[in-house]
JSON list of C-alpha atoms in Angstrom, two decimals:
[
{"chain": "A", "resi": 1, "resn": "MET", "atom": "CA", "xyz": [182.75, 80.78, 126.13]},
{"chain": "A", "resi": 2, "resn": "ALA", "atom": "CA", "xyz": [182.11, 78.28, 124.19]},
{"chain": "A", "resi": 3, "resn": "ARG", "atom": "CA", "xyz": [182.32, 78.35, 120.85]},
{"chain": "A", "resi": 4, "resn": "ILE", "atom": "CA", "xyz": [179.75, 78.04, 118.82]},
{"chain": "A", "resi": 5, "resn": "ARG", "atom": "CA", "xyz": [179.85, 74.50, 116.60]},
{"chain": "A", "resi": 6, "resn": "ILE", "atom": "CA", "xyz": [177.08, 74.33, 113.55]},
{"chain": "A", "resi": 7, "resn": "GLU", "atom": "CA", "xyz": [175.71, 70.99, 112.11]},
{"chain": "A", "resi": 8, "resn": "LEU", "atom": "CA", "xyz": [175.74, 70.96, 108.03]},
{"chain": "A", "resi": 9, "resn": "PRO", "atom": "CA", "xyz": [174.03, 68.57, 105.93]},
{"chain": "A", "resi": 10, "resn": "GLU", "atom": "CA", "xyz": [175.37, 66.80, 104.30]},
{"chain": "A", "resi": 11, "resn": "ARG", "atom": "CA", "xyz": [173.33, 68.13, 100.74]},
{"chain": "A", "resi": 12, "resn": "PHE", "atom": "CA", "xyz": [171.55, 71.81, 100.59]},
{"chain": "A", "resi": 13, "resn": "THR", "atom": "CA", "xyz": [169.04, 71.93, 98.05]},
{"chain": "A", "resi": 14, "resn": "PHE", "atom": "CA", "xyz": [169.66, 75.45, 96.50]},
{"chain": "A", "resi": 15, "resn": "SER", "atom": "CA", "xyz": [172.78, 76.80, 95.70]},
{"chain": "A", "resi": 16, "resn": "THR", "atom": "CA", "xyz": [173.67, 80.71, 94.64]},
{"chain": "A", "resi": 17, "resn": "ASP", "atom": "CA", "xyz": [176.78, 82.53, 93.25]},
{"chain": "A", "resi": 18, "resn": "ILE", "atom": "CA", "xyz": [177.13, 86.56, 94.86]},
{"chain": "A", "resi": 19, "resn": "PRO", "atom": "CA", "xyz": [180.58, 88.18, 94.10]},
{"chain": "A", "resi": 20, "resn": "LEU", "atom": "CA", "xyz": [182.65, 90.28, 96.68]},
{"chain": "A", "resi": 21, "resn": "LEU", "atom": "CA", "xyz": [182.90, 93.51, 96.13]},
{"chain": "A", "resi": 22, "resn": "VAL", "atom": "CA", "xyz": [184.48, 96.72, 97.30]},
{"chain": "A", "resi": 23, "resn": "SER", "atom": "CA", "xyz": [181.77, 97.70, 99.17]},
{"chain": "A", "resi": 24, "resn": "HIS", "atom": "CA", "xyz": [181.26, 94.01, 101.10]},
{"chain": "A", "resi": 25, "resn": "ILE", "atom": "CA", "xyz": [184.78, 94.08, 102.50]},
{"chain": "A", "resi": 26, "resn": "ASN", "atom": "CA", "xyz": [186.84, 96.51, 105.22]},
{"chain": "A", "resi": 27, "resn": "TYR", "atom": "CA", "xyz": [189.99, 97.98, 106.23]},
{"chain": "A", "resi": 28, "resn": "GLY", "atom": "CA", "xyz": [191.63, 94.94, 107.39]},
{"chain": "A", "resi": 29, "resn": "ASN", "atom": "CA", "xyz": [190.64, 93.80, 103.56]},
{"chain": "A", "resi": 30, "resn": "HIS", "atom": "CA", "xyz": [188.63, 91.09, 103.92]},
{"chain": "A", "resi": 31, "resn": "LEU", "atom": "CA", "xyz": [184.88, 90.17, 104.37]},
{"chain": "A", "resi": 32, "resn": "ASP", "atom": "CA", "xyz": [183.24, 92.65, 106.87]},
{"chain": "A", "resi": 33, "resn": "ASN", "atom": "CA", "xyz": [181.07, 90.48, 109.47]},
{"chain": "A", "resi": 34, "resn": "ALA", "atom": "CA", "xyz": [178.33, 92.82, 109.08]},
{"chain": "A", "resi": 35, "resn": "GLN", "atom": "CA", "xyz": [178.36, 92.61, 105.23]},
{"chain": "A", "resi": 36, "resn": "LEU", "atom": "CA", "xyz": [178.39, 88.51, 105.46]},
{"chain": "A", "resi": 37, "resn": "LEU", "atom": "CA", "xyz": [175.18, 88.81, 107.09]},
{"chain": "A", "resi": 38, "resn": "GLY", "atom": "CA", "xyz": [173.75, 90.54, 103.81]},
{"chain": "A", "resi": 39, "resn": "ILE", "atom": "CA", "xyz": [175.29, 87.58, 101.29]},
{"chain": "A", "resi": 40, "resn": "VAL", "atom": "CA", "xyz": [173.29, 85.24, 103.65]},
{"chain": "A", "resi": 41, "resn": "SER", "atom": "CA", "xyz": [170.11, 87.90, 103.53]},
{"chain": "A", "resi": 42, "resn": "GLU", "atom": "CA", "xyz": [170.39, 87.66, 99.73]},
{"chain": "A", "resi": 43, "resn": "ALA", "atom": "CA", "xyz": [171.47, 84.02, 98.72]},
{"chain": "A", "resi": 44, "resn": "ARG", "atom": "CA", "xyz": [167.82, 83.88, 101.51]},
{"chain": "A", "resi": 45, "resn": "VAL", "atom": "CA", "xyz": [165.72, 85.59, 99.23]},
{"chain": "A", "resi": 46, "resn": "ARG", "atom": "CA", "xyz": [167.03, 83.91, 95.83]},
{"chain": "A", "resi": 47, "resn": "PHE", "atom": "CA", "xyz": [166.49, 80.44, 97.98]},
{"chain": "A", "resi": 48, "resn": "LEU", "atom": "CA", "xyz": [162.72, 81.29, 99.11]},
{"chain": "A", "resi": 49, "resn": "LYS", "atom": "CA", "xyz": [162.81, 82.97, 94.33]},
{"chain": "A", "resi": 50, "resn": "SER", "atom": "CA", "xyz": [164.04, 79.59, 93.34]},
{"chain": "A", "resi": 51, "resn": "MET", "atom": "CA", "xyz": [160.09, 77.64, 95.24]},
{"chain": "A", "resi": 52, "resn": "GLY", "atom": "CA", "xyz": [158.42, 80.60, 93.72]},
{"chain": "A", "resi": 53, "resn": "TYR", "atom": "CA", "xyz": [158.28, 82.46, 97.30]},
{"chain": "A", "resi": 54, "resn": "GLY", "atom": "CA", "xyz": [159.20, 86.08, 98.35]},
{"chain": "A", "resi": 55, "resn": "GLU", "atom": "CA", "xyz": [160.04, 87.24, 102.00]},
{"chain": "A", "resi": 56, "resn": "LEU", "atom": "CA", "xyz": [156.33, 88.94, 102.31]},
{"chain": "A", "resi": 57, "resn": "ASP", "atom": "CA", "xyz": [154.79, 85.85, 100.02]},
{"chain": "A", "resi": 58, "resn": "VAL", "atom": "CA", "xyz": [154.89, 82.10, 101.37]},
{"chain": "A", "resi": 59, "resn": "GLU", "atom": "CA", "xyz": [151.70, 80.57, 100.83]},
{"chain": "A", "resi": 60, "resn": "GLY", "atom": "CA", "xyz": [150.12, 83.71, 102.09]},
{"chain": "A", "resi": 61, "resn": "LEU", "atom": "CA", "xyz": [152.40, 84.56, 105.00]},
{"chain": "A", "resi": 62, "resn": "GLY", "atom": "CA", "xyz": [155.90, 86.65, 105.93]},
{"chain": "A", "resi": 63, "resn": "ILE", "atom": "CA", "xyz": [159.15, 85.19, 107.23]},
{"chain": "A", "resi": 64, "resn": "ILE", "atom": "CA", "xyz": [160.34, 86.82, 110.11]},
{"chain": "A", "resi": 65, "resn": "VAL", "atom": "CA", "xyz": [163.82, 86.25, 111.23]},
{"chain": "A", "resi": 66, "resn": "ALA", "atom": "CA", "xyz": [164.71, 85.20, 114.60]},
{"chain": "A", "resi": 67, "resn": "ASP", "atom": "CA", "xyz": [167.87, 84.18, 115.40]},
{"chain": "A", "resi": 68, "resn": "ALA", "atom": "CA", "xyz": [170.56, 83.26, 113.42]},
{"chain": "A", "resi": 69, "resn": "ALA", "atom": "CA", "xyz": [174.34, 82.04, 114.13]},
{"chain": "A", "resi": 70, "resn": "LEU", "atom": "CA", "xyz": [177.23, 82.10, 112.40]},
{"chain": "A", "resi": 71, "resn": "GLN", "atom": "CA", "xyz": [181.49, 80.05, 112.11]},
{"chain": "A", "resi": 72, "resn": "TYR", "atom": "CA", "xyz": [184.02, 81.54, 110.32]},
{"chain": "A", "resi": 73, "resn": "ARG", "atom": "CA", "xyz": [186.70, 79.43, 108.89]},
{"chain": "A", "resi": 74, "resn": "SER", "atom": "CA", "xyz": [188.24, 81.89, 106.69]},
{"chain": "A", "resi": 75, "resn": "GLU", "atom": "CA", "xyz": [188.76, 85.35, 105.57]},
{"chain": "A", "resi": 76, "resn": "ALA", "atom": "CA", "xyz": [187.48, 86.03, 101.58]},
{"chain": "A", "resi": 77, "resn": "PHE", "atom": "CA", "xyz": [188.72, 89.73, 100.01]},
{"chain": "A", "resi": 78, "resn": "HIS", "atom": "CA", "xyz": [187.76, 91.68, 97.30]},
{"chain": "A", "resi": 79, "resn": "GLY", "atom": "CA", "xyz": [186.79, 89.79, 93.60]},
{"chain": "A", "resi": 80, "resn": "GLU", "atom": "CA", "xyz": [186.17, 86.46, 95.00]},
{"chain": "A", "resi": 81, "resn": "THR", "atom": "CA", "xyz": [182.98, 85.02, 93.66]},
{"chain": "A", "resi": 82, "resn": "MET", "atom": "CA", "xyz": [181.28, 83.01, 97.37]},
{"chain": "A", "resi": 83, "resn": "ARG", "atom": "CA", "xyz": [178.47, 80.34, 96.75]},
{"chain": "A", "resi": 84, "resn": "VAL", "atom": "CA", "xyz": [176.51, 80.32, 99.54]},
{"chain": "A", "resi": 85, "resn": "GLU", "atom": "CA", "xyz": [173.93, 76.87, 100.08]},
{"chain": "A", "resi": 86, "resn": "MET", "atom": "CA", "xyz": [170.89, 76.39, 101.61]},
{"chain": "A", "resi": 87, "resn": "GLY", "atom": "CA", "xyz": [168.30, 74.82, 102.95]},
{"chain": "A", "resi": 88, "resn": "ALA", "atom": "CA", "xyz": [165.81, 74.06, 105.60]},
{"chain": "A", "resi": 89, "resn": "ALA", "atom": "CA", "xyz": [165.87, 71.69, 108.96]},
{"chain": "A", "resi": 90, "resn": "ASP", "atom": "CA", "xyz": [164.97, 71.49, 111.95]},
{"chain": "A", "resi": 91, "resn": "PHE", "atom": "CA", "xyz": [161.03, 72.44, 111.94]},
{"chain": "A", "resi": 92, "resn": "HIS", "atom": "CA", "xyz": [159.05, 73.35, 115.16]},
{"chain": "A", "resi": 93, "resn": "GLU", "atom": "CA", "xyz": [155.30, 74.99, 115.09]},
{"chain": "A", "resi": 94, "resn": "HIS", "atom": "CA", "xyz": [155.82, 78.73, 113.54]},
{"chain": "A", "resi": 95, "resn": "GLY", "atom": "CA", "xyz": [159.09, 78.01, 111.67]},
{"chain": "A", "resi": 96, "resn": "CYS", "atom": "CA", "xyz": [163.17, 76.68, 111.10]},
{"chain": "A", "resi": 97, "resn": "ASP", "atom": "CA", "xyz": [166.46, 77.55, 111.39]},
{"chain": "A", "resi": 98, "resn": "LEU", "atom": "CA", "xyz": [167.52, 78.13, 107.64]},
{"chain": "A", "resi": 99, "resn": "VAL", "atom": "CA", "xyz": [171.45, 76.54, 107.38]},
{"chain": "A", "resi": 100, "resn": "TRP", "atom": "CA", "xyz": [173.64, 77.59, 104.97]},
{"chain": "A", "resi": 101, "resn": "ARG", "atom": "CA", "xyz": [177.23, 77.15, 104.17]},
{"chain": "A", "resi": 102, "resn": "MET", "atom": "CA", "xyz": [179.39, 80.29, 101.94]},
{"chain": "A", "resi": 103, "resn": "ALA", "atom": "CA", "xyz": [182.63, 79.06, 100.75]},
{"chain": "A", "resi": 104, "resn": "GLU", "atom": "CA", "xyz": [184.52, 80.40, 97.17]},
{"chain": "A", "resi": 105, "resn": "ALA", "atom": "CA", "xyz": [183.18, 78.95, 94.01]},
{"chain": "A", "resi": 106, "resn": "ALA", "atom": "CA", "xyz": [186.81, 78.49, 91.91]},
{"chain": "A", "resi": 107, "resn": "SER", "atom": "CA", "xyz": [188.66, 76.36, 95.11]},
{"chain": "A", "resi": 108, "resn": "GLY", "atom": "CA", "xyz": [186.09, 75.72, 97.67]},
{"chain": "A", "resi": 109, "resn": "ARG", "atom": "CA", "xyz": [187.41, 76.30, 101.27]},
{"chain": "A", "resi": 110, "resn": "GLU", "atom": "CA", "xyz": [185.47, 77.44, 103.31]},
{"chain": "A", "resi": 111, "resn": "VAL", "atom": "CA", "xyz": [184.39, 80.56, 104.81]},
{"chain": "A", "resi": 112, "resn": "ALA", "atom": "CA", "xyz": [181.55, 80.39, 107.25]},
{"chain": "A", "resi": 113, "resn": "ARG", "atom": "CA", "xyz": [178.32, 78.66, 107.97]},
{"chain": "A", "resi": 114, "resn": "GLY", "atom": "CA", "xyz": [175.64, 79.18, 109.94]},
{"chain": "A", "resi": 115, "resn": "LYS", "atom": "CA", "xyz": [171.78, 78.53, 109.99]},
{"chain": "A", "resi": 116, "resn": "THR", "atom": "CA", "xyz": [169.18, 81.78, 110.46]},
{"chain": "A", "resi": 117, "resn": "GLY", "atom": "CA", "xyz": [165.98, 80.62, 112.55]},
{"chain": "A", "resi": 118, "resn": "ILE", "atom": "CA", "xyz": [162.65, 82.19, 110.36]},
{"chain": "A", "resi": 119, "resn": "VAL", "atom": "CA", "xyz": [158.84, 82.10, 111.96]},
{"chain": "A", "resi": 120, "resn": "PHE", "atom": "CA", "xyz": [156.22, 82.88, 109.93]},
{"chain": "A", "resi": 121, "resn": "PHE", "atom": "CA", "xyz": [154.04, 84.95, 110.32]},
{"chain": "A", "resi": 122, "resn": "ASP", "atom": "CA", "xyz": [150.77, 87.12, 109.65]},
{"chain": "A", "resi": 123, "resn": "TYR", "atom": "CA", "xyz": [151.31, 90.14, 108.90]},
{"chain": "A", "resi": 124, "resn": "GLY", "atom": "CA", "xyz": [147.10, 90.81, 108.44]},
{"chain": "A", "resi": 125, "resn": "GLN", "atom": "CA", "xyz": [146.52, 89.82, 112.02]},
{"chain": "A", "resi": 126, "resn": "ARG", "atom": "CA", "xyz": [150.49, 90.59, 113.17]},
{"chain": "A", "resi": 127, "resn": "ARG", "atom": "CA", "xyz": [151.49, 87.52, 114.60]},
{"chain": "A", "resi": 128, "resn": "LYS", "atom": "CA", "xyz": [153.42, 84.48, 114.14]},
{"chain": "A", "resi": 129, "resn": "ALA", "atom": "CA", "xyz": [151.64, 81.69, 112.25]},
{"chain": "A", "resi": 130, "resn": "THR", "atom": "CA", "xyz": [151.52, 77.64, 111.10]},
{"chain": "A", "resi": 131, "resn": "VAL", "atom": "CA", "xyz": [154.88, 76.18, 108.85]},
{"chain": "A", "resi": 132, "resn": "PRO", "atom": "CA", "xyz": [152.85, 76.68, 105.57]},
{"chain": "A", "resi": 133, "resn": "GLU", "atom": "CA", "xyz": [152.38, 73.34, 105.01]},
{"chain": "A", "resi": 134, "resn": "GLY", "atom": "CA", "xyz": [153.39, 72.89, 101.63]},
{"chain": "A", "resi": 135, "resn": "PHE", "atom": "CA", "xyz": [157.10, 75.27, 101.80]},
{"chain": "A", "resi": 136, "resn": "GLY", "atom": "CA", "xyz": [156.95, 72.18, 105.12]},
{"chain": "A", "resi": 137, "resn": "ARG", "atom": "CA", "xyz": [156.32, 69.51, 102.38]},
{"chain": "A", "resi": 138, "resn": "ARG", "atom": "CA", "xyz": [159.62, 70.31, 100.40]},
{"chain": "A", "resi": 139, "resn": "PHE", "atom": "CA", "xyz": [161.90, 69.47, 103.02]},
{"chain": "A", "resi": 140, "resn": "VAL", "atom": "CA", "xyz": [160.61, 66.15, 104.64]},
{"chain": "A", "resi": 141, "resn": "PRO", "atom": "CA", "xyz": [163.19, 62.79, 103.89]},
{"chain": "A", "resi": 142, "resn": "ALA", "atom": "CA", "xyz": [162.43, 61.28, 101.10]}
]
């Protein structure tokens, strides 16, 4: 099977720091792979909140995670602080990818990178919806 390769943008529009707790660590004494997705989910919530949104209210619509891909670059350990950078890319009619990079904050050592595909969803009508105009406009290249 071919390895996943994730291309990242030159710069990200958002970053947040998240400390690694003992509950994030597995028996190998490093960041657990399931916990990595939880940390990325927390970063996604913070990313949306920084723009005045929530996962259930992006200009009146919710989001659904459609897919996720990640690539590990190094180990991470209890007590380290992860800096998660995030941005939006690869827009289509109903969604986009939230691309991210996670690095140890003090050294800059890259721990993982990935992308989470989101689809906008109208929970009232129980169907996917078009990307909200204001959300998409935030990420149009200048």
